PDB file of C-alpha atoms in Angstrom:
ATOM      1  CA  MET A  17       7.490 103.110  -6.222  1.00 53.00           C
ATOM      2  CA  SER A  18       4.496 101.924  -4.064  1.00 64.00           C
ATOM      3  CA  VAL A  19       5.526  99.511  -1.365  1.00 72.00           C
ATOM      4  CA  ASP A  20       1.624  98.326  -1.216  1.00 83.00           C
ATOM      5  CA  ILE A  21      -1.566  97.725  -3.260  1.00 87.00           C
ATOM      6  CA  ASP A  22      -4.232 100.348  -2.515  1.00 86.00           C
ATOM      7  CA  LEU A  23      -7.791  98.881  -3.859  1.00 88.00           C
ATOM      8  CA  PHE A  24     -10.799 101.149  -4.103  1.00 86.00           C
ATOM      9  CA  THR A  25     -14.346 100.281  -4.887  1.00 87.00           C
ATOM     10  CA  ASP A  26     -17.210 102.723  -5.180  1.00 84.00           C
ATOM     11  CA  ALA A  27     -19.352  99.761  -4.261  1.00 85.00           C
ATOM     12  CA  GLU A  28     -22.061 100.489  -1.705  1.00 86.00           C
ATOM     13  CA  TYR A  29     -20.857 100.253   1.533  1.00 86.00           C
ATOM     14  CA  GLY A  30     -20.598  96.708   3.467  1.00 85.00           C
ATOM     15  CA  SER A  31     -21.353  95.442   0.061  1.00 87.00           C
ATOM     16  CA  LEU A  32     -17.695  93.656  -0.584  1.00 87.00           C
ATOM     17  CA  ASP A  33     -18.153  90.027   0.799  1.00 88.00           C
ATOM     18  CA  PHE A  34     -14.235  89.804   3.158  1.00 87.00           C
ATOM     19  CA  VAL A  35     -14.875  85.925   4.144  1.00 87.00           C
ATOM     20  CA  VAL A  36     -14.872  85.473  -0.192  1.00 92.00           C
ATOM     21  CA  LEU A  37     -12.203  87.497  -0.953  1.00 92.00           C
ATOM     22  CA  GLU A  38     -10.324  86.107   1.342  1.00 91.00           C
ATOM     23  CA  GLU A  39     -10.675  82.960   0.126  1.00 94.00           C
ATOM     24  CA  VAL A  40      -9.921  84.305  -3.488  1.00 95.00           C
ATOM     25  CA  LEU A  41      -6.376  85.214  -2.144  1.00 95.00           C
ATOM     26  CA  LYS A  42      -5.607  82.642   0.074  1.00 96.00           C
ATOM     27  CA  SER A  43      -6.699  80.409  -3.407  1.00 97.00           C
ATOM     28  CA  THR A  44      -3.772  82.705  -5.057  1.00 97.00           C
ATOM     29  CA  PHE A  45      -1.091  83.184  -3.213  1.00 97.00           C
ATOM     30  CA  PRO A  46       0.844  80.932  -1.321  1.00 98.00           C
ATOM     31  CA  TYR A  47       1.242  83.812   2.049  1.00 97.00           C
ATOM     32  CA  VAL A  48      -2.029  85.418   2.763  1.00 96.00           C
ATOM     33  CA  ASP A  49      -1.891  86.872   6.617  1.00 93.00           C
ATOM     34  CA  THR A  50      -5.447  87.686   7.185  1.00 87.00           C
ATOM     35  CA  GLY A  51      -4.851  89.179  10.966  1.00 80.00           C
ATOM     36  CA  PHE A  52      -2.616  92.300   8.996  1.00 65.00           C
ATOM     37  CA  GLY A  53      -4.714  95.132   9.725  1.00 62.00           C
ATOM     38  CA  GLY A  54      -7.963  94.126  11.187  1.00 59.00           C
ATOM     39  CA  ASN A  55     -11.363  94.579  10.209  1.00 56.00           C
ATOM     40  CA  VAL A  56     -11.499  98.876   9.464  1.00 60.00           C
ATOM     41  CA  GLY A  57     -14.311 100.797   8.919  1.00 67.00           C
ATOM     42  CA  MET A  58     -13.561 101.271   5.321  1.00 79.00           C
ATOM     43  CA  GLY A  59     -11.749  98.374   4.258  1.00 86.00           C
ATOM     44  CA  LYS A  60      -9.533  95.791   5.106  1.00 90.00           C
ATOM     45  CA  SER A  61      -5.580  94.978   5.044  1.00 90.00           C
ATOM     46  CA  TYR A  62      -3.543  91.826   4.030  1.00 92.00           C
ATOM     47  CA  LEU A  63       0.007  91.307   3.635  1.00 93.00           C
ATOM     48  CA  ILE A  64       0.147  88.437   0.549  1.00 94.00           C
ATOM     49  CA  GLY A  65       3.042  86.942  -1.370  1.00 95.00           C
ATOM     50  CA  LYS A  66       5.193  83.632  -1.859  1.00 96.00           C
ATOM     51  CA  ASP A  67       5.665  83.497   2.097  1.00 95.00           C
ATOM     52  CA  LYS A  68       6.476  86.081   5.303  1.00 92.00           C
ATOM     53  CA  GLU A  69       9.293  87.678   3.633  1.00 93.00           C
ATOM     54  CA  ASN A  70       7.983  87.874   0.130  1.00 93.00           C
ATOM     55  CA  SER A  71       4.930  89.657   0.751  1.00 93.00           C
ATOM     56  CA  VAL A  72       3.071  93.184  -0.046  1.00 92.00           C
ATOM     57  CA  LYS A  73       0.585  94.935   2.394  1.00 90.00           C
ATOM     58  CA  LEU A  74      -2.578  94.890  -0.020  1.00 92.00           C
ATOM     59  CA  ASP A  75      -5.431  97.124   1.119  1.00 88.00           C
ATOM     60  CA  LEU A  76      -8.998  96.915   0.161  1.00 89.00           C
ATOM     61  CA  TYR A  77     -10.787 100.070   0.573  1.00 87.00           C
ATOM     62  CA  TYR A  78     -14.593 101.445   0.177  1.00 87.00           C
ATOM     63  CA  SER A  79     -14.213 104.930  -1.491  1.00 84.00           C
ATOM     64  CA  ASN A  80     -15.403 107.892   0.025  1.00 77.00           C
ATOM     65  CA  ASP A  81     -17.401 108.998  -3.266  1.00 80.00           C
ATOM     66  CA  PRO A  82     -18.293 107.367  -6.022  1.00 84.00           C
ATOM     67  CA  PHE A  83     -16.093 107.345  -9.129  1.00 89.00           C
ATOM     68  CA  ILE A  84     -16.123 110.457 -11.486  1.00 91.00           C
ATOM     69  CA  GLN A  85     -14.090 108.945 -14.422  1.00 93.00           C
ATOM     70  CA  THR A  86     -15.119 105.075 -15.684  1.00 92.00           C
ATOM     71  CA  ALA A  87     -12.798 102.851 -15.220  1.00 89.00           C
ATOM     72  CA  THR A  88      -9.717 102.233 -17.493  1.00 90.00           C
ATOM     73  CA  ILE A  89      -9.177  98.593 -18.439  1.00 91.00           C
ATOM     74  CA  ILE A  90      -5.769  97.056 -18.827  1.00 91.00           C
ATOM     75  CA  ASP A  91      -5.048  93.422 -19.462  1.00 92.00           C
ATOM     76  CA  GLY A  92      -8.329  93.145 -18.047  1.00 89.00           C
ATOM     77  CA  ILE A  93      -8.025  94.689 -15.183  1.00 85.00           C
ATOM     78  CA  ARG A  94     -10.091  97.560 -14.211  1.00 86.00           C
ATOM     79  CA  MET A  95      -7.875 100.746 -12.896  1.00 88.00           C
ATOM     80  CA  ALA A  96      -9.050 103.787 -12.149  1.00 90.00           C
ATOM     81  CA  THR A  97      -7.795 106.637 -14.473  1.00 93.00           C
ATOM     82  CA  VAL A  98      -5.249 108.970 -13.449  1.00 95.00           C
ATOM     83  CA  GLU A  99      -7.069 111.716 -12.564  1.00 96.00           C
ATOM     84  CA  GLU A 100      -9.542 109.462 -10.338  1.00 94.00           C
ATOM     85  CA  ILE A 101      -6.499 108.731  -8.304  1.00 94.00           C
ATOM     86  CA  ILE A 102      -5.488 113.118  -8.556  1.00 97.00           C
ATOM     87  CA  ALA A 103      -8.503 113.160  -6.996  1.00 96.00           C
ATOM     88  CA  MET A 104      -7.916 110.927  -3.876  1.00 93.00           C
ATOM     89  CA  LYS A 105      -4.430 112.214  -3.451  1.00 94.00           C
ATOM     90  CA  VAL A 106      -5.899 115.720  -3.242  1.00 97.00           C
ATOM     91  CA  ASP A 107      -8.115 114.579  -0.940  1.00 94.00           C
ATOM     92  CA  VAL A 108      -5.705 113.302   1.338  1.00 92.00           C
ATOM     93  CA  VAL A 109      -3.287 117.017   0.938  1.00 95.00           C
ATOM     94  CA  LEU A 110      -6.871 118.127   2.199  1.00 96.00           C
ATOM     95  CA  ARG A 111      -6.487 116.244   5.311  1.00 91.00           C
ATOM     96  CA  GLU A 112      -2.814 116.293   5.464  1.00 86.00           C
ATOM     97  CA  GLY A 113      -0.891 114.215   3.082  1.00 83.00           C
ATOM     98  CA  ARG A 114       2.041 111.873   3.912  1.00 90.00           C
ATOM     99  CA  LYS A 115       4.842 112.689   1.986  1.00 93.00           C
ATOM    100  CA  LYS A 116       3.829 109.722  -0.298  1.00 91.00           C
ATOM    101  CA  ASP A 117       1.084 111.740  -1.507  1.00 92.00           C
ATOM    102  CA  PHE A 118       2.958 114.441  -2.727  1.00 95.00           C
ATOM    103  CA  TRP A 119       5.619 112.193  -4.403  1.00 93.00           C
ATOM    104  CA  HIS A 120       2.765 111.354  -6.403  1.00 93.00           C
ATOM    105  CA  LEU A 121       1.394 114.148  -7.336  1.00 97.00           C
ATOM    106  CA  HIS A 122       4.760 116.046  -7.587  1.00 96.00           C
ATOM    107  CA  GLU A 123       5.664 112.904 -10.855  1.00 95.00           C
ATOM    108  CA  LEU A 124       2.240 114.101 -12.123  1.00 97.00           C
ATOM    109  CA  LEU A 125       2.800 117.783 -11.894  1.00 97.00           C
ATOM    110  CA  PRO A 126       4.138 117.671 -15.819  1.00 96.00           C
ATOM    111  CA  GLU A 127       0.990 117.011 -17.127  1.00 97.00           C
ATOM    112  CA  TYR A 128      -1.329 117.905 -14.322  1.00 98.00           C
ATOM    113  CA  ASN A 129      -1.071 121.243 -13.302  1.00 97.00           C
ATOM    114  CA  ILE A 130      -2.600 122.392  -9.863  1.00 98.00           C
ATOM    115  CA  SER A 131      -5.824 123.679 -11.017  1.00 98.00           C
ATOM    116  CA  GLN A 132      -6.319 120.707 -12.846  1.00 98.00           C
ATOM    117  CA  MET A 133      -5.720 118.851  -9.946  1.00 98.00           C
ATOM    118  CA  LEU A 134      -8.191 120.981  -7.727  1.00 98.00           C
ATOM    119  CA  ALA A 135     -10.552 121.158 -11.060  1.00 98.00           C
ATOM    120  CA  LEU A 136     -10.647 116.760 -10.046  1.00 98.00           C
ATOM    121  CA  HIS A 137     -10.733 117.156  -6.399  1.00 97.00           C
ATOM    122  CA  ARG A 138     -13.819 119.151  -6.768  1.00 97.00           C
ATOM    123  CA  THR A 139     -15.985 117.220  -9.159  1.00 96.00           C
ATOM    124  CA  ARG A 140     -15.198 113.961  -7.025  1.00 94.00           C
ATOM    125  CA  SER A 141     -15.323 115.266  -3.236  1.00 93.00           C
ATOM    126  CA  GLU A 142     -17.849 118.916  -4.133  1.00 92.00           C
ATOM    127  CA  PHE A 143     -19.082 118.414  -0.786  1.00 93.00           C
ATOM    128  CA  THR A 144     -15.725 118.267   1.170  1.00 93.00           C
ATOM    129  CA  HIS A 145     -13.387 120.281  -0.996  1.00 96.00           C
ATOM    130  CA  ASP A 146     -11.955 123.636   0.223  1.00 97.00           C
ATOM    131  CA  GLU A 147      -9.613 125.160  -2.066  1.00 98.00           C
ATOM    132  CA  THR A 148      -7.878 127.288   0.558  1.00 97.00           C
ATOM    133  CA  VAL A 149      -7.013 124.448   3.065  1.00 97.00           C
ATOM    134  CA  ILE A 150      -5.936 122.665  -0.421  1.00 97.00           C
ATOM    135  CA  LEU A 151      -3.197 125.099  -1.502  1.00 97.00           C
ATOM    136  CA  GLN A 152      -2.063 125.900   2.158  1.00 96.00           C
ATOM    137  CA  ASN A 153      -1.455 122.370   2.709  1.00 96.00           C
ATOM    138  CA  PHE A 154      -0.030 122.430  -0.873  1.00 96.00           C
ATOM    139  CA  ARG A 155       2.602 124.375   0.616  1.00 95.00           C
ATOM    140  CA  ASN A 156       2.450 122.568   4.723  1.00 94.00           C
ATOM    141  CA  PHE A 157       4.939 119.871   4.555  1.00 94.00           C
ATOM    142  CA  GLU A 158       5.194 119.664   8.786  1.00 92.00           C
ATOM    143  CA  SER A 159       3.343 116.406   9.398  1.00 90.00           C
ATOM    144  CA  SER A 160       4.773 114.844   6.456  1.00 93.00           C
ATOM    145  CA  ASP A 161       8.601 115.699   6.544  1.00 93.00           C
ATOM    146  CA  ASP A 162       8.777 112.745   9.528  1.00 92.00           C
ATOM    147  CA  ASP A 163       7.555 110.100   6.796  1.00 91.00           C
ATOM    148  CA  PHE A 164       9.656 107.941   5.506  1.00 89.00           C
ATOM    149  CA  ASP A 165      11.174 108.948   2.474  1.00 87.00           C
ATOM    150  CA  PRO A 166       9.424 106.790  -0.623  1.00 86.00           C
ATOM    151  CA  ILE A 167      12.306 104.828  -2.880  1.00 83.00           C
ATOM    152  CA  CYS A 168      11.960 106.291  -5.710  1.00 85.00           C
ATOM    153  CA  LEU A 169      13.197 105.438  -8.900  1.00 84.00           C
ATOM    154  CA  ARG A 170      13.591 108.477 -10.397  1.00 89.00           C
ATOM    155  CA  GLY A 171      15.747 109.850  -7.839  1.00 89.00           C
ATOM    156  CA  LYS A 172      14.151 112.415  -7.141  1.00 92.00           C
ATOM    157  CA  GLU A 173      15.456 114.221  -3.266  1.00 93.00           C
ATOM    158  CA  TRP A 174      12.326 115.519  -0.713  1.00 95.00           C
ATOM    159  CA  GLU A 175      13.697 118.815  -0.429  1.00 96.00           C
ATOM    160  CA  PHE A 176      13.515 119.322  -4.594  1.00 96.00           C
ATOM    161  CA  ILE A 177       9.810 118.402  -4.377  1.00 96.00           C
ATOM    162  CA  LYS A 178       8.689 120.518  -1.478  1.00 96.00           C
ATOM    163  CA  GLU A 179      10.126 123.191  -3.557  1.00 97.00           C
ATOM    164  CA  ASP A 180       8.732 122.657  -6.556  1.00 97.00           C
ATOM    165  CA  MET A 181       4.889 121.606  -5.052  1.00 96.00           C
ATOM    166  CA  ILE A 182       5.116 125.241  -3.157  1.00 97.00           C
ATOM    167  CA  ASN A 183       5.869 126.497  -6.765  1.00 97.00           C
ATOM    168  CA  ALA A 184       3.583 125.152  -8.631  1.00 97.00           C
ATOM    169  CA  VAL A 185       1.058 126.725  -6.448  1.00 97.00           C
ATOM    170  CA  LEU A 186       2.669 130.200  -6.644  1.00 96.00           C
ATOM    171  CA  ASN A 187       2.391 130.254 -10.251  1.00 93.00           C
ATOM    172  CA  LEU A 188      -1.450 129.844  -9.929  1.00 88.00           C
TER     173      LEU A 188
END
């Protein structure tokens, strides 16, 4: 289970008006901490909710690459497709994945094999795609082993997730 909300846009860098976005957040939520995470180059982080104890981290980011698929609209909310999210998660693995990224990709292994995941990343990030490094990182958990374990509502264990990821790569 994710403990934060990540919102991405492929809008032109610098085009988001964070002042207006903060006004919308403040008019929508009783508690908004705008100092959380500071203003970073690729976006900004906030804490939003009923109060400090009942809040969630919200990240608003520019995407490094344009989206490869049209957003899905669910209940009037534009959402990235599963394939788009896979490509983004594989991009994180390219740069040393976090435990939660492996956890998310593992959840999708029954529907998307490693070859399909690589193809999605290649389409989205053609200039930075490095299949050799991605495949190495799909089997290297050294930097992610020390991350906190995500809350898993399916009862999955990290050691089994690693084993399944390694087997998925070996079965290419």
